[in-house]
Coordinates of C-alpha atoms (C1' of nucleotides) in Angstrom, one line a residue:
Chain A
X1 CA 0.0 0.0 0.0
X2 CA 1.0 3.6 -0.8
X3 CA 2.5 5.4 2.2
X4 CA -0.2 7.3 4.1
X5 CA 0.7 10.6 5.8
X6 CA 0.3 10.8 9.5
X7 CA -1.8 13.9 9.2
X8 CA -4.2 11.9 7.0
X9 CA -4.6 9.2 9.6
X10 CA -5.3 11.7 12.3
X11 CA -8.0 13.3 10.2
X12 CA -9.6 9.9 9.6
X13 CA -9.9 9.6 13.4
X14 CA -11.6 12.9 13.5
X15 CA -14.0 12.1 10.7
X16 CA -14.9 8.8 12.5
X17 CA -15.7 10.6 15.7
X18 CA -18.2 12.9 13.9
X19 CA -19.7 10.0 12.0
X20 CA -20.3 8.2 15.3
X21 CA -22.0 11.3 16.6
X22 CA -24.2 11.3 13.4
X23 CA -24.9 7.6 13.7
X24 CA -26.1 8.3 17.2
X25 CA -28.4 11.0 15.9
X26 CA -29.7 8.7 13.1
X27 CA -28.5 10.8 10.2
X28 CA -28.3 8.9 7.0
X29 CA -25.9 10.8 4.8
X30 CA -23.2 13.4 5.2
X31 CA -21.2 15.5 2.6
X32 CA -17.5 16.0 2.5
X33 CA -18.3 19.7 3.1
X34 CA -20.1 18.9 6.4
X35 CA -17.3 16.7 7.7
X36 CA -14.8 19.4 6.7
X37 CA -16.6 22.2 8.5
X38 CA -16.7 20.2 11.7
X39 CA -13.2 19.0 11.5
X40 CA -11.7 22.4 10.6
X41 CA -10.4 21.4 7.2
X42 CA -11.7 21.6 3.6
X43 CA -14.0 19.3 1.6
X44 CA -11.2 18.6 -0.9
X45 CA -9.0 17.4 1.9
X46 CA -11.7 15.1 3.2
X47 CA -12.3 13.6 -0.3
X48 CA -8.5 13.3 -0.9
X49 CA -8.0 11.6 2.5
X50 CA -10.7 9.0 1.7
X51 CA -9.6 8.5 -1.9
X52 CA -6.4 6.8 -0.7
X53 CA -8.5 3.9 0.5
X54 CA -11.3 3.8 -2.1
X55 CA -14.6 5.4 -3.2
X56 CA -17.1 5.5 -0.4
X57 CA -19.5 8.3 -1.6
X58 CA -22.3 8.7 -4.1
X59 CA -21.9 11.6 -6.5
X60 CA -24.5 14.2 -6.0
X61 CA -25.5 12.8 -2.7
X62 CA -22.6 12.4 -0.3
X63 CA -21.6 9.5 2.0
X64 CA -23.8 7.0 3.8
X65 CA -23.0 7.7 7.5
X66 CA -23.0 4.0 8.6
X67 CA -21.1 2.8 5.5
X68 CA -18.4 5.4 5.9
X69 CA -18.1 4.8 9.6
X70 CA -17.7 1.1 9.0
X71 CA -15.1 1.7 6.3
X72 CA -13.1 4.1 8.5
X73 CA -13.2 1.6 11.4
X74 CA -11.9 -1.0 9.0
X75 CA -9.2 1.3 7.7
X76 CA -8.0 2.3 11.2
X77 CA -8.0 -1.3 12.3
X78 CA -10.6 -0.8 14.9
X79 CA -12.5 -4.0 14.0
X80 CA -10.5 -6.0 16.5
X81 CA -9.5 -5.8 20.2
X82 CA -6.0 -4.4 20.9
X83 CA -4.3 -5.5 24.0
X84 CA -2.5 -2.8 25.9
X85 CA 0.0 -2.8 28.8
X86 CA 0.7 0.3 30.8
X87 CA 4.3 0.7 32.1
X88 CA 4.3 3.1 35.1
X89 CA 1.6 3.2 37.7
X90 CA 2.0 6.8 38.7
X91 CA -0.5 9.6 38.3
X92 CA -0.4 9.5 34.5
X93 CA -0.7 5.7 34.4
X94 CA -3.6 5.9 36.8
X95 CA -5.4 8.5 34.7
X96 CA -4.9 6.3 31.6
X97 CA -6.1 3.2 33.4
X98 CA -9.4 4.7 34.2
X99 CA -9.8 6.5 30.9
X100 CA -13.1 5.2 29.4
X101 CA -12.0 6.1 25.8
X102 CA -9.7 3.0 25.8
X103 CA -12.3 0.3 26.2
X104 CA -14.9 2.2 24.2
X105 CA -12.7 1.9 21.1
X106 CA -11.5 -1.7 21.5
X107 CA -8.3 -1.1 23.5
X108 CA -8.2 -3.4 26.5
X109 CA -5.6 -2.8 29.2
X110 CA -4.4 -6.2 30.3
X111 CA -1.7 -5.2 32.8
X112 CA 0.2 -2.4 34.4
X113 CA 3.9 -2.5 35.5
X114 CA 5.9 -0.5 38.1
X115 CA 9.2 -0.7 40.0
X116 CA 7.7 0.4 43.3
X117 CA 7.2 -2.6 45.6
X118 CA 4.5 -0.7 47.5
X119 CA 2.5 -0.6 44.3
X120 CA 3.3 -4.0 42.9
X121 CA 0.5 -6.4 43.7
X122 CA -2.0 -3.6 44.0
X123 CA -4.6 -2.6 41.4
X124 CA -5.2 0.4 39.2
X125 CA -8.9 0.7 38.4
X126 CA -9.1 -3.0 38.6
X127 CA -5.9 -3.7 36.6
X128 CA -3.2 -5.8 38.2
X129 CA 0.1 -3.9 38.9
X130 CA 3.0 -6.3 38.3
X131 CA 6.7 -6.0 38.9
X132 CA 8.4 -4.5 36.0
X133 CA 11.0 -7.3 36.2
X134 CA 8.4 -9.5 34.7
X135 CA 8.0 -7.3 31.6
X136 CA 9.9 -9.4 29.1
X137 CA 8.5 -12.7 30.3
X138 CA 4.9 -11.4 30.3
X139 CA 5.2 -9.8 26.9
X140 CA 6.7 -12.9 25.4
X141 CA 3.8 -15.0 26.9
X142 CA 0.8 -12.7 26.4
X143 CA 1.8 -10.8 23.2
X144 CA 0.1 -7.5 24.0
X145 CA -0.1 -5.3 20.9
X146 CA 0.6 -1.9 22.4
X147 CA 2.6 -0.5 25.3
X148 CA 2.0 2.8 27.0
X149 CA 5.0 4.4 28.6
X150 CA 4.0 6.5 31.6
X151 CA 7.4 6.7 33.4
X152 CA 9.9 9.5 34.0
X153 CA 12.2 10.5 31.1
X154 CA 15.3 9.0 32.5
X155 CA 14.3 5.4 32.3
X156 CA 12.1 5.6 29.2
X157 CA 14.6 4.6 26.5
X158 CA 15.8 1.6 28.5
X159 CA 12.3 0.4 29.0
X160 CA 11.5 1.0 25.4
X161 CA 14.5 -1.1 24.4
X162 CA 13.3 -3.9 26.6
X163 CA 9.8 -3.7 25.1
X164 CA 11.2 -3.8 21.6
X165 CA 13.4 -6.7 22.4
X166 CA 10.4 -8.5 23.8
X167 CA 8.6 -8.0 20.5
X168 CA 6.3 -5.0 21.0
X169 CA 5.6 -3.1 17.7
X170 CA 3.6 -0.1 18.9
X171 CA 4.3 2.3 21.8
X172 CA 2.5 5.4 23.1
X173 CA 5.1 7.4 25.0
X174 CA 4.2 10.0 27.7
X175 CA 7.8 10.5 28.9
X176 CA 9.0 14.0 27.9
X177 CA 11.8 12.5 25.7
X178 CA 12.7 11.7 22.1
X179 CA 12.9 7.9 21.9
X180 CA 14.7 5.8 19.3
X181 CA 13.4 2.5 18.0
X182 CA 13.8 0.3 14.9
X183 CA 11.7 1.3 11.9
X184 CA 9.3 -1.6 12.3
X185 CA 8.3 -0.3 15.7
X186 CA 5.8 2.7 15.7
X187 CA 6.4 5.1 18.6
X188 CA 4.0 8.0 19.2
X189 CA 5.0 10.6 21.8
X190 CA 2.7 12.8 23.7
X191 CA 4.7 15.5 25.3
X192 CA 2.9 18.0 27.5
X193 CA 6.0 20.1 28.1
X194 CA 6.5 20.5 24.3
X195 CA 2.9 21.5 23.8
X196 CA 3.1 24.1 26.6
X197 CA 6.3 25.5 25.1
X198 CA 4.4 25.8 21.8
X199 CA 1.8 27.9 23.6
X200 CA 4.5 30.0 25.2
X201 CA 6.0 30.6 21.8
X202 CA 2.7 31.5 20.3
X203 CA 2.0 33.9 23.1
X204 CA 5.4 35.5 22.9
X205 CA 5.6 35.9 19.1
X206 CA 2.4 37.3 17.9
X207 CA 2.1 40.7 16.3
Chain B
X1 CA 8.3 38.1 12.0
X2 CA 8.2 35.4 9.4
X3 CA 5.7 32.6 10.1
X4 CA 7.4 29.7 11.9
X5 CA 6.2 26.2 11.2
X6 CA 4.8 24.2 14.1
X7 CA 7.2 21.4 13.5
X8 CA 10.1 23.9 13.9
X9 CA 8.9 25.1 17.3
X10 CA 8.5 21.5 18.5
X11 CA 12.0 20.7 17.5
X12 CA 13.3 23.8 19.3
X13 CA 11.8 22.3 22.4
X14 CA 13.6 19.1 21.9
X15 CA 16.9 20.8 21.3
X16 CA 16.5 22.8 24.4
X17 CA 15.9 19.7 26.4
X18 CA 19.2 18.2 25.2
X19 CA 21.0 21.5 25.8
X20 CA 19.8 21.5 29.4
X21 CA 21.1 17.9 29.8
X22 CA 24.4 19.0 28.4
X23 CA 24.5 22.1 30.6
X24 CA 24.0 19.8 33.6
X25 CA 27.0 17.7 32.4
X26 CA 29.1 20.8 31.9
X27 CA 29.6 20.4 28.2
X28 CA 30.8 23.6 26.6
X29 CA 29.9 23.1 22.9
X30 CA 27.7 21.0 20.7
X31 CA 27.4 20.6 17.0
X32 CA 24.2 20.5 14.9
X33 CA 25.1 17.0 14.1
X34 CA 25.1 16.0 17.7
X35 CA 21.7 17.7 18.3
X36 CA 20.3 16.1 15.2
X37 CA 21.4 12.6 16.2
X38 CA 19.8 12.9 19.6
X39 CA 16.6 14.5 18.3
X40 CA 16.1 12.1 15.4
X41 CA 16.6 14.6 12.7
X42 CA 19.4 15.9 10.4
X43 CA 22.1 18.5 11.0
X44 CA 20.8 20.6 8.1
X45 CA 17.4 20.6 9.8
X46 CA 18.8 21.8 13.1
X47 CA 20.7 24.6 11.4
X48 CA 17.7 25.6 9.3
X49 CA 15.5 25.7 12.4
X50 CA 17.9 28.0 14.2
X51 CA 18.6 30.2 11.1
X52 CA 15.0 31.5 11.3
X53 CA 16.0 33.3 14.5
X54 CA 19.6 34.3 14.0
X55 CA 23.2 32.9 13.9
X56 CA 24.1 31.2 17.1
X57 CA 27.0 29.1 16.2
X58 CA 30.7 29.4 15.4
X59 CA 31.8 28.0 12.1
X60 CA 34.2 25.1 12.5
X61 CA 33.3 24.8 16.2
X62 CA 29.6 24.4 16.8
X63 CA 27.3 26.0 19.3
X64 CA 28.1 27.2 22.9
X65 CA 25.8 25.1 25.0
X66 CA 24.8 27.8 27.5
X67 CA 24.5 30.5 24.8
X68 CA 22.2 28.4 22.6
X69 CA 20.2 27.3 25.6
X70 CA 19.7 30.9 26.6
X71 CA 18.8 31.8 23.1
X72 CA 16.2 29.0 22.8
X73 CA 14.6 29.9 26.1
X74 CA 14.3 33.5 24.9
X75 CA 12.8 32.4 21.5
X76 CA 10.3 30.0 23.2
X77 CA 9.3 32.7 25.6
X78 CA 10.4 30.8 28.7
X79 CA 12.2 33.7 30.3
X80 CA 9.0 34.6 32.2
X81 CA 6.4 32.9 34.3
X82 CA 3.2 31.8 32.6
X83 CA 0.1 31.5 34.8
X84 CA -2.0 28.5 34.1
X85 CA -5.5 27.5 35.1
X86 CA -6.7 23.9 34.9
X87 CA -10.4 23.4 34.1
X88 CA -11.6 20.0 35.3
X89 CA -10.4 18.3 38.5
X90 CA -10.8 14.7 37.4
X91 CA -8.0 12.2 36.9
X92 CA -6.4 14.0 34.1
X93 CA -6.6 17.4 35.9
X94 CA -5.1 15.7 39.0
X95 CA -2.2 14.2 37.0
X96 CA -1.5 17.6 35.4
X97 CA -1.6 19.4 38.8
X98 CA 1.1 17.3 40.2
X99 CA 3.2 17.2 37.1
X100 CA 6.6 18.6 38.0
X101 CA 7.5 19.6 34.5
X102 CA 5.1 22.6 34.7
X103 CA 6.8 24.5 37.5
X104 CA 10.2 23.5 36.3
X105 CA 9.7 25.4 33.1
X106 CA 8.0 28.4 34.5
X107 CA 4.4 27.4 34.2
X108 CA 2.6 28.1 37.5
X109 CA -0.8 26.6 38.1
X110 CA -2.8 29.3 39.8
X111 CA -6.2 27.6 40.1
X112 CA -8.3 24.6 39.1
X113 CA -12.0 24.6 38.3
X114 CA -14.7 22.0 38.5
X115 CA -18.5 21.7 38.4
X116 CA -18.7 19.0 41.1
X117 CA -19.7 20.6 44.5
X118 CA -17.9 17.8 46.3
X119 CA -14.6 18.8 44.7
X120 CA -15.1 22.6 44.9
X121 CA -13.3 24.0 47.9
X122 CA -10.9 21.1 48.0
X123 CA -7.3 21.0 46.8
X124 CA -5.5 19.3 44.0
X125 CA -1.8 19.0 45.0
X126 CA -2.1 22.2 46.9
X127 CA -4.0 24.1 44.2
X128 CA -7.5 25.4 45.2
X129 CA -10.4 23.9 43.3
X130 CA -13.0 26.6 42.5
X131 CA -16.5 26.5 41.2
X132 CA -16.5 26.8 37.5
X133 CA -19.2 29.4 37.7
X134 CA -16.4 31.8 38.8
X135 CA -14.4 31.1 35.7
X136 CA -15.1 34.4 33.8
X137 CA -14.8 36.6 36.8
X138 CA -11.5 35.0 37.9
X139 CA -10.0 35.1 34.4
X140 CA -11.0 38.8 34.1
X141 CA -9.5 39.6 37.5
X142 CA -6.3 37.4 37.5
X143 CA -5.5 37.3 33.8
X144 CA -4.0 33.8 33.6
X145 CA -2.1 33.2 30.3
X146 CA -3.0 29.6 29.6
X147 CA -6.0 27.4 30.2
X148 CA -5.8 23.6 30.3
X149 CA -9.0 21.9 29.4
X150 CA -9.3 18.5 31.2
X151 CA -13.0 17.9 30.9
X152 CA -15.2 15.5 28.9
X153 CA -15.7 16.1 25.1
X154 CA -19.4 17.3 25.5
X155 CA -18.7 20.4 27.5
X156 CA -15.3 21.3 25.9
X157 CA -16.4 23.7 23.2
X158 CA -18.8 25.6 25.6
X159 CA -16.0 26.1 28.2
X160 CA -13.6 27.1 25.5
X161 CA -16.0 29.7 24.3
X162 CA -16.3 31.1 27.8
X163 CA -12.5 31.2 28.2
X164 CA -12.1 33.0 24.9
X165 CA -14.8 35.5 25.8
X166 CA -13.0 36.1 29.1
X167 CA -9.8 36.9 27.2
X168 CA -7.7 33.7 27.3
X169 CA -5.3 33.5 24.3
X170 CA -3.8 30.0 24.7
X171 CA -5.4 26.7 25.5
X172 CA -4.1 23.2 25.9
X173 CA -7.0 20.8 25.3
X174 CA -7.2 17.2 26.5
X175 CA -10.8 16.6 25.6
X176 CA -11.0 14.2 22.6
X177 CA -12.6 16.8 20.4
X178 CA -11.9 19.2 17.6
X179 CA -12.4 22.7 19.0
X180 CA -13.0 25.9 17.1
X181 CA -11.6 29.3 18.3
X182 CA -10.8 32.7 16.8
X183 CA -7.4 32.9 15.0
X184 CA -5.8 35.0 17.7
X185 CA -6.4 32.2 20.2
X186 CA -3.9 29.3 20.0
X187 CA -5.4 25.9 20.8
X188 CA -3.3 22.8 21.1
X189 CA -5.1 19.5 21.4
X190 CA -3.6 16.4 23.0
X191 CA -5.9 13.5 22.0
X192 CA -5.0 10.0 23.3
X193 CA -7.8 8.3 21.4
X194 CA -6.4 9.7 18.1
X195 CA -2.8 8.6 19.0
X196 CA -4.1 5.1 19.8
X197 CA -5.9 4.9 16.5
X198 CA -2.7 6.0 14.8
X199 CA -1.0 3.0 16.4
X200 CA -3.9 0.7 15.4
X201 CA -3.6 1.9 11.9
X202 CA 0.2 1.4 11.9
X203 CA -0.2 -2.2 13.3
X204 CA -2.9 -3.0 10.8
X205 CA -1.3 -1.6 7.6
X206 CA 2.3 -2.7 7.5
X207 CA 3.6 -5.0 4.9
Chain C
dA1 C1' -28.1 20.2 -10.5
dC2 C1' -25.2 18.5 -7.1
dA3 C1' -21.3 16.4 -4.7
dT4 C1' -17.7 13.0 -5.5
dG5 C1' -13.1 11.6 -7.2
dT6 C1' -8.8 13.0 -9.0
dG7 C1' -5.0 14.8 -12.0
dA8 C1' -2.6 19.2 -12.0
dA9 C1' -0.9 23.3 -9.7
dC10 C1' 0.7 25.1 -5.7
dT11 C1' 2.6 25.8 -1.2
dG12 C1' 5.7 24.9 2.2
dC13 C1' 8.8 21.9 4.7
dT14 C1' 13.0 19.2 4.3
dT15 C1' 17.3 18.0 2.2
dC16 C1' 21.2 19.0 -0.5
dA17 C1' 25.4 21.0 -1.4
dC18 C1' 28.6 24.4 -1.0
dA19 C1' 30.3 29.1 0.0
dG20 C1' 31.9 31.4 4.1
dC21 C1' 34.3 31.9 8.2
dG22 C1' 36.6 30.8 12.4
Chain D
dC1 C1' 40.1 21.8 8.0
dG2 C1' 35.5 21.6 10.3
dC3 C1' 31.1 23.2 10.9
dT4 C1' 27.9 26.8 10.3
dG5 C1' 24.5 29.3 7.5
dT6 C1' 21.8 29.4 3.4
dG7 C1' 20.2 29.7 -1.4
dA8 C1' 18.5 26.1 -4.5
dA9 C1' 16.5 21.7 -5.4
dG10 C1' 13.5 18.2 -4.1
dC11 C1' 9.6 16.2 -2.1
dA12 C1' 5.3 15.8 0.4
dG13 C1' 1.0 17.5 1.6
dT14 C1' -2.8 20.7 0.4
dT15 C1' -5.7 23.1 -2.6
dC16 C1' -7.7 23.8 -7.1
dA17 C1' -10.8 22.9 -10.6
dC18 C1' -13.3 20.1 -13.4
dA19 C1' -14.7 15.8 -15.5
dT20 C1' -17.7 12.2 -14.0
dG21 C1' -21.6 9.8 -12.3
dT22 C1' -26.2 9.9 -10.1

DNA sequence: ACATGTGAACTGCTTCACAGCG
DNA sequence: CGCTGTGAAGCAGTTCACATGT
């Protein structure tokens, strides 16, 4: 398959969110223009994004809401359950563990890991907190699909290396750090510090 | 000033993080190549990024670590304190309130807001939780610089509108929602659901 | 008539490659 | 000589505009 831009995938997520809202309201069809207005983009962009994957609309009419929603779920790989482990049972890990958006979209948290002996054996919103020493063994045995890194910057690269070695192919990183991984491993970093500095820059440099 | 790409600003944040690490280790100079390797980019990119703001290096030698760090802090507007309010005292709000990276970089949380009467009057890591009804009045009186939205998707646009009306110019949004604001208001959205779907897509569509 | 699907044009970010300077 | 700073070239993502199908 042709390489798809990151920005395109992100917009597909947005479109899907609106389509689900429309599904809930029982709307039958939607136009690229309507999706664009909601998502803060253009109708041409919407059509181009979809065109990478096929033709989902009817000329003169628009898109069938349920059909397009189904197609997008298929494209985004949301038809199946993804098994997620959270590494780090601190505040961020805890916030993630109880985040309802996970389950809702087919992401099941199967375990959490921490170094702190006081936390190990406890639970995070019902999820077992295990000793991080077991990380490799568990990953090799359970084959989770995605790991979420919710640990301080210092240890992040080392834990990522261990996860990669154990066979993990997708990582969501909350440590404020650039991480390096082989090209067959996808790493997405969410960095609050960076976003705040972006706001600081915007506030400082406007005419 | 010439318009600076978002990607450039994000990389400046990354460079600054490395420079601070180097400062701590007492290194005197660094080359664009070194910064590039650490940050997962190219030396040409590093030099181009910096070139938008001036000439900070010495040919044949590289950059003075403390000088470049100072310059970047200046560029990013980190020389001053930014006053932040958090809207939403749930799990995400709580995780943010105790996040040490804020204070460390000059972002001071001055207040938190919530609708829940059980929470109002309480504290979040020492920060007072106020009734959200006071939002406009407080913003008008205290002039915080940045608002962090840590509330469910449903109410997010309405609260953003109130913040904009009250005069806020920078918002960090954690609600899984596309938000619309006037062009003089900078909104950065951190959307975990979207990132997870990006990972799902990557796992699904690789050859 | 209306809205999609898509080549072509455009815009802007990244990479190249080398002149310039310490 | 080594590394920066920067025009020029290359490339990728966005926008345009219109032919196409209903």
